[in-house]
PDB file of C-alpha atoms in Angstrom:
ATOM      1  CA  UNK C   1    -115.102  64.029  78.797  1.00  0.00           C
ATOM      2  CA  UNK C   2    -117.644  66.453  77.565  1.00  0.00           C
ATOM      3  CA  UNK C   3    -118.063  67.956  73.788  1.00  0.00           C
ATOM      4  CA  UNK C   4    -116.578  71.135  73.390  1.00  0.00           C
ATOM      5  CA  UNK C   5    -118.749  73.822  71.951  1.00  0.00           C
ATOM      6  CA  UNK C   6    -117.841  74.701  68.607  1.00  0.00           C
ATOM      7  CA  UNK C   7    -115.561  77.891  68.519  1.00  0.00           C
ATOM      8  CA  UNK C   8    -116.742  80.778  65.955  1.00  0.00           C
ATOM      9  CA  UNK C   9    -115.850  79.869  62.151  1.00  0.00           C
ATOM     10  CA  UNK C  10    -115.423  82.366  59.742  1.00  0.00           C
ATOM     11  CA  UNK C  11    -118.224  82.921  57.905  1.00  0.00           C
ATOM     12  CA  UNK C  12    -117.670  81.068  54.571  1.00  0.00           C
ATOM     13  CA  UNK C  13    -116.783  78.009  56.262  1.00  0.00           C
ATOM     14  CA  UNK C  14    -119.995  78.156  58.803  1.00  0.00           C
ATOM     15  CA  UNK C  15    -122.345  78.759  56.240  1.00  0.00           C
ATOM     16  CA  UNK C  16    -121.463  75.226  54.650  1.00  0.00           C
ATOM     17  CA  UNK C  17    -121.463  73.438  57.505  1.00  0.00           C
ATOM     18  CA  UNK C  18    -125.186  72.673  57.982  1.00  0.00           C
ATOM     19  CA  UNK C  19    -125.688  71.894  54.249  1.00  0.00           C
ATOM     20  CA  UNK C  20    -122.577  69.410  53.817  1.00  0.00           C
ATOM     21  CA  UNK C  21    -122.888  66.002  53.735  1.00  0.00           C
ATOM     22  CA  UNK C  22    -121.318  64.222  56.503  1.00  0.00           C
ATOM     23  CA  UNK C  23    -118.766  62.842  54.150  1.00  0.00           C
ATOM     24  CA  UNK C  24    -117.724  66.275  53.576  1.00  0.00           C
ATOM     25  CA  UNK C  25    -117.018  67.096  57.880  1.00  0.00           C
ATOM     26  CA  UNK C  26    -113.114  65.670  57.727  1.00  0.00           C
ATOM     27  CA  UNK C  27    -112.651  68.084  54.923  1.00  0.00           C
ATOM     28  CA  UNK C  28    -114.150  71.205  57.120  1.00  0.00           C
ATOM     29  CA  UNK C  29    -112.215  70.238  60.122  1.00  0.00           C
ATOM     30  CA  UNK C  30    -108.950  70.470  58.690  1.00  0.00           C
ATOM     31  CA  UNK C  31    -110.128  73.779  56.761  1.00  0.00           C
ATOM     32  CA  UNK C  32    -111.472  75.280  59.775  1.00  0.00           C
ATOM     33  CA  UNK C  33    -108.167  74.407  61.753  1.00  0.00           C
ATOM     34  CA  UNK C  34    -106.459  75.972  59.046  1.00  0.00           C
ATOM     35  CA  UNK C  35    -108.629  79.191  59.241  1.00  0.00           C
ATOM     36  CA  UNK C  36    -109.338  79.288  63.329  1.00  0.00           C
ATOM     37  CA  UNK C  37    -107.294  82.237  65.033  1.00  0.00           C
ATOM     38  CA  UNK C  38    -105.541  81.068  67.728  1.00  0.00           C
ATOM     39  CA  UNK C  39    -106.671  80.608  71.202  1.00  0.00           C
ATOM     40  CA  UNK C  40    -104.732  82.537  73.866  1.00  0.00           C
ATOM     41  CA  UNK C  41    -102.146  79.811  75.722  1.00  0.00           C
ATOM     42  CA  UNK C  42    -104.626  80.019  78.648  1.00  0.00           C
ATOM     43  CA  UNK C  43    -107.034  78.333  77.066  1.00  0.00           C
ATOM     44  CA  UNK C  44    -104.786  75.221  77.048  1.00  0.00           C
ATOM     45  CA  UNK C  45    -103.067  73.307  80.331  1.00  0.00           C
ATOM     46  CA  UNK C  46     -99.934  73.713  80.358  1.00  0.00           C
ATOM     47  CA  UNK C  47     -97.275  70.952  79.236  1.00  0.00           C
ATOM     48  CA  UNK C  48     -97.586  68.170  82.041  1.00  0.00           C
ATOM     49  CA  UNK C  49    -100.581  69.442  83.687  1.00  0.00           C
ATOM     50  CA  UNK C  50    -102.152  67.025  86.317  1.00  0.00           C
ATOM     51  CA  UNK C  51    -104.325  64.662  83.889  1.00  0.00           C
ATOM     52  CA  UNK C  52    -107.796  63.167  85.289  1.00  0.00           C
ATOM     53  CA  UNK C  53    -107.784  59.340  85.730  1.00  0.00           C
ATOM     54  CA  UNK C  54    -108.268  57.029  82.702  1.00  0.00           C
ATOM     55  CA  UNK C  55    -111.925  56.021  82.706  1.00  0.00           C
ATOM     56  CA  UNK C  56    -112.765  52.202  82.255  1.00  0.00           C
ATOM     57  CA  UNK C  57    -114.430  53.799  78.495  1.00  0.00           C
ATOM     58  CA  UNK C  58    -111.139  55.565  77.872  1.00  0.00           C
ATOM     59  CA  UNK C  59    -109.074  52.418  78.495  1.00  0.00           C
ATOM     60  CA  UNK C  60    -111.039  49.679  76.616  1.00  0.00           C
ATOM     61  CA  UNK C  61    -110.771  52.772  73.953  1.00  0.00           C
ATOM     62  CA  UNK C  62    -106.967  53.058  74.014  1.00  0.00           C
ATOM     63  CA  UNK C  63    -106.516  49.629  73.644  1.00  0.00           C
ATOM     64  CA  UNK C  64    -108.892  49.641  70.420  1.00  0.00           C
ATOM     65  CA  UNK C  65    -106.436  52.492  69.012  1.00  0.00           C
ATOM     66  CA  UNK C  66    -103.229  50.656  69.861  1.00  0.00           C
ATOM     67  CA  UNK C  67    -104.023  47.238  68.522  1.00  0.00           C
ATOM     68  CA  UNK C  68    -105.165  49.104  65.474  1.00  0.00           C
ATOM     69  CA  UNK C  69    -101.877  50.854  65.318  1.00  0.00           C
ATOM     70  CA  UNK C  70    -100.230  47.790  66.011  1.00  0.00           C
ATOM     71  CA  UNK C  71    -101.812  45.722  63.271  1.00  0.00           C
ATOM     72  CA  UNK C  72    -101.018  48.642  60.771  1.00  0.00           C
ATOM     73  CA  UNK C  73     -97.550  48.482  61.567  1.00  0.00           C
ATOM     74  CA  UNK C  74     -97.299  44.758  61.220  1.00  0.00           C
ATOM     75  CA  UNK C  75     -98.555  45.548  57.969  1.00  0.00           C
ATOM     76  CA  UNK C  76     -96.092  48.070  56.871  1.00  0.00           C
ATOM     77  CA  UNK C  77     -93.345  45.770  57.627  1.00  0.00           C
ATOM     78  CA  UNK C  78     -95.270  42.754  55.399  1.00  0.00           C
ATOM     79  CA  UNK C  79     -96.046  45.290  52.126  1.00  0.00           C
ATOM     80  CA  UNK C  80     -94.007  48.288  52.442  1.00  0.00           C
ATOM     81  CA  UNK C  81     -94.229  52.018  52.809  1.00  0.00           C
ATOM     82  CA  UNK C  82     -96.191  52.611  49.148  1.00  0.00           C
ATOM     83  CA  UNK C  83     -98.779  49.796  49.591  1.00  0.00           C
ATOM     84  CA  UNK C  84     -98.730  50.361  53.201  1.00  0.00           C
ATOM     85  CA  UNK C  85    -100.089  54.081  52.625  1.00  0.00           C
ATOM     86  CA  UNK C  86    -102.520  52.976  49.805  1.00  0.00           C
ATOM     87  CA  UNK C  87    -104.037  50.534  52.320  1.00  0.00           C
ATOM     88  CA  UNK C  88    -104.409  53.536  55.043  1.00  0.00           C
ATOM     89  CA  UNK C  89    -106.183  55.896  52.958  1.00  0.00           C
ATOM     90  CA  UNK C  90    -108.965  53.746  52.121  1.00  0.00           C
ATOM     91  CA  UNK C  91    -112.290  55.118  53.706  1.00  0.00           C
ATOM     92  CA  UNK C  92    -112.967  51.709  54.948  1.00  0.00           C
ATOM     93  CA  UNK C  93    -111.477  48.289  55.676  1.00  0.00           C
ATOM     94  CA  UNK C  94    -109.492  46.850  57.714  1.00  0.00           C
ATOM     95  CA  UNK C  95    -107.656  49.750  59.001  1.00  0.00           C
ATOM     96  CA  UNK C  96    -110.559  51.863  59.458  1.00  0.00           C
ATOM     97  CA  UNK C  97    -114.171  53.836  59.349  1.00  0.00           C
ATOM     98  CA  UNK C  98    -115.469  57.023  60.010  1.00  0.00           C
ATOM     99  CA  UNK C  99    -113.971  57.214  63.476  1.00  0.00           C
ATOM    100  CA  UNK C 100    -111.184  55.090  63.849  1.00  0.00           C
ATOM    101  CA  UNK C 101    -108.861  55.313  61.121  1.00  0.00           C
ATOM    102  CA  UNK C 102    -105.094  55.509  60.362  1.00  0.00           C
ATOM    103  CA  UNK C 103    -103.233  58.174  59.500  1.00  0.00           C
ATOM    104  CA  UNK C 104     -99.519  58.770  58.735  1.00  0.00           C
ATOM    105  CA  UNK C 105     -97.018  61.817  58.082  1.00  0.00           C
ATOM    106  CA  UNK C 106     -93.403  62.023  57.598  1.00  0.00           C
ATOM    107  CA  UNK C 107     -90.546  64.297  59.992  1.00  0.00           C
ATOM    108  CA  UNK C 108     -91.440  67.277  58.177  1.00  0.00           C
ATOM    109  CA  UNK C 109     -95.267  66.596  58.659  1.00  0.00           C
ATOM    110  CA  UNK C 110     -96.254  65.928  55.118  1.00  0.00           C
ATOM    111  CA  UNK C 111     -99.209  63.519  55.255  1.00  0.00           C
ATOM    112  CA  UNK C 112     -98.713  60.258  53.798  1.00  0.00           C
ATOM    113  CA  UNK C 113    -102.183  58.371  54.698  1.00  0.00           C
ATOM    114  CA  UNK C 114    -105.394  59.477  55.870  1.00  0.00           C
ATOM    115  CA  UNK C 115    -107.837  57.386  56.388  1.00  0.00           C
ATOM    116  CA  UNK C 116    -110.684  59.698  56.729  1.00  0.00           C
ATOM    117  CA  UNK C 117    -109.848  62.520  54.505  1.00  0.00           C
ATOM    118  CA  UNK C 118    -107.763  60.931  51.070  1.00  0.00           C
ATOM    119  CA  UNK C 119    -107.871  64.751  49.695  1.00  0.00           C
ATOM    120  CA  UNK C 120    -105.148  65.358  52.174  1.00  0.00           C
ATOM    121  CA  UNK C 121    -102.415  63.097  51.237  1.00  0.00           C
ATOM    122  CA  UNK C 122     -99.367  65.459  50.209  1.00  0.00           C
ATOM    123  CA  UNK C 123    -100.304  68.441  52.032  1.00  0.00           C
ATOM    124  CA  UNK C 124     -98.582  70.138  55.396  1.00  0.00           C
ATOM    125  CA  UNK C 125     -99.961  69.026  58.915  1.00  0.00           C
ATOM    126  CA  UNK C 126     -97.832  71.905  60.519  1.00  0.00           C
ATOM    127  CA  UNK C 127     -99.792  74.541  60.284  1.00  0.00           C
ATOM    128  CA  UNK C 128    -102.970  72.772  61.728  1.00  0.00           C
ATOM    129  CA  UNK C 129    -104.311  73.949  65.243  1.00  0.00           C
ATOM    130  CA  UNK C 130    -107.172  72.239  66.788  1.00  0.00           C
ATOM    131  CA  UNK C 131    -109.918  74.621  68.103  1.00  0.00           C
ATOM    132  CA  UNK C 132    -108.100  76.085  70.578  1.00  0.00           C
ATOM    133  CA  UNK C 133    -105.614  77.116  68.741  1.00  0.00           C
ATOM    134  CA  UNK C 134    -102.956  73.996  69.682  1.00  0.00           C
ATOM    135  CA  UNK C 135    -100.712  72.522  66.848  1.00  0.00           C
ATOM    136  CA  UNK C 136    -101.257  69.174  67.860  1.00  0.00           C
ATOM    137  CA  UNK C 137     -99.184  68.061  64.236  1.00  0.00           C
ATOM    138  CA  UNK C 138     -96.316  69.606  66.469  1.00  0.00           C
ATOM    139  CA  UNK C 139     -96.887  67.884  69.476  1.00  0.00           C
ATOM    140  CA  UNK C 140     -97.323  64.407  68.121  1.00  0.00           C
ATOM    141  CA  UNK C 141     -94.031  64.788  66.066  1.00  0.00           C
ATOM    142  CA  UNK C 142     -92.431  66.181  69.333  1.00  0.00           C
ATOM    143  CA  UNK C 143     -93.630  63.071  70.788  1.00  0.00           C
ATOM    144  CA  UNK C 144     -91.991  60.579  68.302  1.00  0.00           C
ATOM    145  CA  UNK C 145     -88.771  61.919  68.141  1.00  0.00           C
ATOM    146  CA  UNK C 146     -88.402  62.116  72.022  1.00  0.00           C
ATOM    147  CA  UNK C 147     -90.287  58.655  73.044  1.00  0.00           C
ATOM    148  CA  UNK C 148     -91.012  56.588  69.642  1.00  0.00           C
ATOM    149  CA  UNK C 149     -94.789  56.799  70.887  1.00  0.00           C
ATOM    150  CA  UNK C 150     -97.342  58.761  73.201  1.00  0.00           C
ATOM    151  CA  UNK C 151    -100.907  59.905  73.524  1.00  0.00           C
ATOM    152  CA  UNK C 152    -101.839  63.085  72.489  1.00  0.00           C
ATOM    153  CA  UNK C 153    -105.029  65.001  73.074  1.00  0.00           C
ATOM    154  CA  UNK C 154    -107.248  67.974  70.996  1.00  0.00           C
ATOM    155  CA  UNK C 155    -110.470  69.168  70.029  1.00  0.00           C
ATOM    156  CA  UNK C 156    -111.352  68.204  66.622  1.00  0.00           C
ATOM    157  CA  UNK C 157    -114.278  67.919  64.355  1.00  0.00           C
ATOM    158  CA  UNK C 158    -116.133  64.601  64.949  1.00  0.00           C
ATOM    159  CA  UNK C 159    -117.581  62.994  62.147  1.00  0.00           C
ATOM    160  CA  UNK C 160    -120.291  61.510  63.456  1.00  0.00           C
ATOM    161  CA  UNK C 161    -121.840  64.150  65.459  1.00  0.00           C
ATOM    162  CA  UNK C 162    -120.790  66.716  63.680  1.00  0.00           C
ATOM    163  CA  UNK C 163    -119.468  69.120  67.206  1.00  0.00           C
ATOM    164  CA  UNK C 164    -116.001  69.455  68.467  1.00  0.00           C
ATOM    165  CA  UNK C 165    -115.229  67.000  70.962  1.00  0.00           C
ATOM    166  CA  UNK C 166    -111.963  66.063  72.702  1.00  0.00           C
ATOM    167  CA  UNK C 167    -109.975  63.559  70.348  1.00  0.00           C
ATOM    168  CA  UNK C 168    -107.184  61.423  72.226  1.00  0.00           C
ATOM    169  CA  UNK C 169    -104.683  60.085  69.797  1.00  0.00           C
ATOM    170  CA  UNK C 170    -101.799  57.395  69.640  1.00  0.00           C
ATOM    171  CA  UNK C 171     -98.998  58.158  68.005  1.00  0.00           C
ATOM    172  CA  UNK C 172     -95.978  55.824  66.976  1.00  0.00           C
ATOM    173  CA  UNK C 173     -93.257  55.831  64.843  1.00  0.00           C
ATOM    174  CA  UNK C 174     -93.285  53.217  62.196  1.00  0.00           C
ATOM    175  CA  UNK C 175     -89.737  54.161  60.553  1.00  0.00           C
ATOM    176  CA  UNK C 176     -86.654  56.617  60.940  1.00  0.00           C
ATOM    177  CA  UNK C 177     -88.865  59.532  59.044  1.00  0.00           C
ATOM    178  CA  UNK C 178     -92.394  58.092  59.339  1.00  0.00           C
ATOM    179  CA  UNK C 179     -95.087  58.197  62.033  1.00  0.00           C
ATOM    180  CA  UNK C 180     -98.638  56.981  61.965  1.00  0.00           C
ATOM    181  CA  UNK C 181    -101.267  57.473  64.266  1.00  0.00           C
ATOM    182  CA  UNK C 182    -104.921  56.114  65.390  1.00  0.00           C
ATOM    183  CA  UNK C 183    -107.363  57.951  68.037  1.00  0.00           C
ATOM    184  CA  UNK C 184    -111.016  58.176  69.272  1.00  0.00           C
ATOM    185  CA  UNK C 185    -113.338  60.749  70.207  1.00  0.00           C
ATOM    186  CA  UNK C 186    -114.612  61.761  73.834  1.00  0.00           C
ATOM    187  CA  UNK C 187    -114.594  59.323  76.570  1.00  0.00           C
ATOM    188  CA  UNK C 188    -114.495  56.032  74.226  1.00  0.00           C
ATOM    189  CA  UNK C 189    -118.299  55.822  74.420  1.00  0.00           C
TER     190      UNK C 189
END
């Protein structure tokens, strides 16, 4: 799975982009989601398009993301929802670096936990659209209300290199009104 090239930002947003610390890339990604038009619906595959083979990369990847989503939920039942969040936020530790981290929302998409970006606990994942436009918040929520639990995949701001690159994400519902969520970028390399 190659990078995808990084669609055109508006201006404001592109102009702090090769200045900002890489601390600072979570942070642009959602804002730039926030600000990208959207993509015409061509751009995207349509709902249960033909997918390409899981790679040997992209499976020892998946299971990374699962038993980290699987030892965050174990924990959630041991502390509790308040703790629980707390514990997902954090930057680093146990459930998470710059990469792979948790993150949570609620039915109505507010974000509970964020494990790479704390600044945006308590705001609205609806309105976020990766950079082709897709509301992936959407799709994952879709997902957890139909099936409890699914992968879901989008083009998102990578931390580490600092380009757009295909992010696969698991997604799976910890509670009646609560889901939580782990992913990696690319091909798992």
């Amino acid at each position: 799975m190659r990078p995808t090239a990084r669609p055109a930002w508006p201006a404001a947003l592109l102009s702090l982009l090769p200045a900002a610390p890489r601390a600072l890339l979570p942070a642009l990604s959602v804002l730039a989601a926030l600000a990208l038009p959207q993509a015409a619906a061509a751009e995207r595959p349509a709902q249960g398009a033909a997918v390409a083979p899981v790679s040997p990369q992209d499976r020892a990847a998946r299971q990374r993301v699962q038993a980290l989503l699987q030892d965050a939920l174990a924990h959630y039942r041991t502390v509790g929802r308040e703790r629980a969040m707390a514990d997902f936020t954090r930057a680093e530790g146990r459930f998470g670096d710059r990469q792979n981290y948790i993150a949570c929302a609620t039915m109505d998409l507010q974000i509970l936990a964020f494990g790479a970006n704390p600044a945006t606990v308590g705001r609205q994942a609806s309105a976020l659209r990766d950079a082709h436009g897709f509301a992936f918040a959407l799709e994952m929520r879709r997902l957890v209300l139909e099936r409890d639990e699914g992968w879901v995949s989008y083009v998102w701001l990578n931390p580490e290199s600092g380009r757009f690159e295909e992010k696969v994400s698991y997604v799976l519902r910890f509670a009646p009104d609560l889901f939580c969520l782990a992913g990696y970028y690319g091909g798992g390399e």
